[in-house]
Amino acid sequence: MSAANPRDPARRAAFLRSEIERHERLYYALGRPEIGDREFDRLMAELMALEKERPELAIADSPTRRVGGEPLAGFEPVRHEPAMMSLDNTYNLDELREWGARLERLALAEAGDGFEFVAELKVDGVSTSLLYENGLFVRGATRGNGAVGDDVTENLRTVRALPLRLPAGAPSRLLVRGEVYMPRAEFERVNRERELAGEPLYANPRNVTAGSIRQLDSRQVATRRLHAIVYQIADGPQRATHSENLERLIEWGFPVHDSWRKCHGLVEVESFIAEWSERRHSLGFETDGVVVKLDDLALRERFGATSKAPRWAVAYKYEPEQAETQVRGIVVQVGRTGVLTPVAEFDPVLVAGSTVRRATLHNYEDLSRKDVRVGDTVVIEKAGEVIPRVVEVRLDRRPEGSEPFRMPTHCPECGEKVARFEGEVASRCVNPECPAVRQETIRHYVSRNAMDIEGLGDERIAQLVADGLLTDIPGLYHLTREPLAALPGWGEKSADNLLAAIAASRHRPLPRLLFGLGIRMVGERTAKLLAQHFGSLAALAQASEEELQVVEEIGPKVAASLRAFFADPRQQRRLAALAAAGVEPPAIERPTAATLPLAGKTVVLTGKLESMSREEAAERLAALGARVAGSVSKKTSFVVAGEEAGSKLDKARSLGIEILDEAEFVARARDWIRK
Ligand code: AMP
Ligand code: ZN
């Protein structure tokens, strides 16, 4: 590809757009990215800056539209033509066979040895309709009541899996239907963030998706990494069969999940159903069944639809991972960050293969409803790997005279008055001496994904805290054999084992220690990124908020939380105590420094650049591993000279140092980034 002249913004914008689109496709449709998120964001940022400066360059299908636009006052209605129908459900194989038999009766003798079907996974998300005109995505809508939905075009633009432009050769008008969903990992990320921030958790990915898609501010939607699959051509040129249509959708760049299968007769459909009944749990998204569709479109036409659903398709629903039970009590737990969480205890019930006895009420839906009562019959659910939650109260079965639950005004563990911070829904115990907070702090520190100290289960920690043997994390390293061995149920062997496990934790890797410290909003992933970037606890502790935000994915909130943590004298004492006890993670080899394309190079900038500011150029160079120096010397690797460069340029010339003009610099920078 020829280097775009940086002085020609239109060409530069076109180049950036094609690069961004290429990387989006590599990432979302093909699943093999070539560059990291950060480089991608950089391309996007450059394009956005360009378009801001030259609004005429901001064409309608620019990928920058994916980051969201001005909030809307409301949604415009969209009439669905054809209507967005729902599907008839079947809940067992008998019902499915009954559906097949009805088709055969309708078709009379023509079925022969069975129909050709296509079986697809039923993705549990939000149904959407997408319109492309002249190859461009022009409108996206929710299902609404099936006849009329909401225009959520701007929000759907933020879903990177959906193409904004179709390749040449695609029909001039194409209406497709699909499902927008939130991947499990993203759901967990969002919830983990909320948990660390003390915010109520979301109940399941579907609800967050539905809520996100109906946000008026598309910039908010863009922060949620929603995904999508497309499963139907609703209007536009069709081939003879659904399976051929799916193939075409793939060619046009639509995200079609590759699990779909052509099945000869219901027998093959049944094996598809059996095969996916367990396997679907390992997918990155939630599914609640299988959709069975007739493959032959002409045949579909003949069977038609009822007022509600097509006759040629049916959903087979897997057993829901929900169950009903009765609330026996509601207790309040105090977490590591002091957050008070009401927990419902109920009659044991089997959900998704395991017995469930309690569920947290700490999630948005529950809290906004705020009305799970002792004695209530509730529907509980397990979403993904997460702890079960109460989905719904069966109000029709509420016993008479039941009382609404009230959050205590005082900490159930230490009796101190609880606080409620601005903008937070949760109440917190802010007493640093609170035994519950201490206990949870220790529990988190020793947990498997943190310092992984075996032999310290919840009960034992509670015992040690209650006996005054342990008050805080550093105390772990001062435990001694005799008092431990003397505890009821312990003995010398368990004492020795525990001490050995504790000793072994002294040199756990930095990310584990960081995560284990329980810094608000610092989950496992954030801890990893921080450790990689700073290399040591000491370096991290000294970083300013600005320096922290240089790290990928670290925003102002996390940076502020880290600063607050390291500035807190109590935490400083704790860290000093840990260091004194010999807790010292091995130094991290920062892969970046040595392997970056400009590692070891010293660069000097002079003159005015056109396509970016000097600061920006310096930042980019630094990100590529170069040191940016203020003056030219023999050690200078090269000089980037813009317009009106002065004495530095002269000096570089006299020393015979390589000089790049702006165009050359930009062109080379592209190669460096690729490396
Ligand atoms: P229901 O909402 O239960 O009537 O089921 C119909 C909905 O299932 C459709 O509106 C789609 O949103 C959704 N769905 C999910 N996956 C598929 C699929 N592969 N084919 C058709 N519909 C699907
Ligand atoms: Zn307390």
XYZ file of C-alpha atoms in Angstrom, residues 90-98 266 269-270 273 316:
14
model
C -41.156 -26.834 21.873
C -39.847 -28.107 25.164
C -39.149 -31.751 24.453
C -38.512 -34.092 21.547
C -42.121 -35.250 21.426
C -43.294 -31.730 20.808
C -40.614 -31.271 18.202
C -41.694 -34.455 16.401
C -45.284 -33.307 16.611
C -35.580 -34.507 12.267
C -31.825 -32.306 14.110
C -32.192 -34.368 17.254
C -29.804 -30.818 19.837
C -36.473 -26.195 20.793
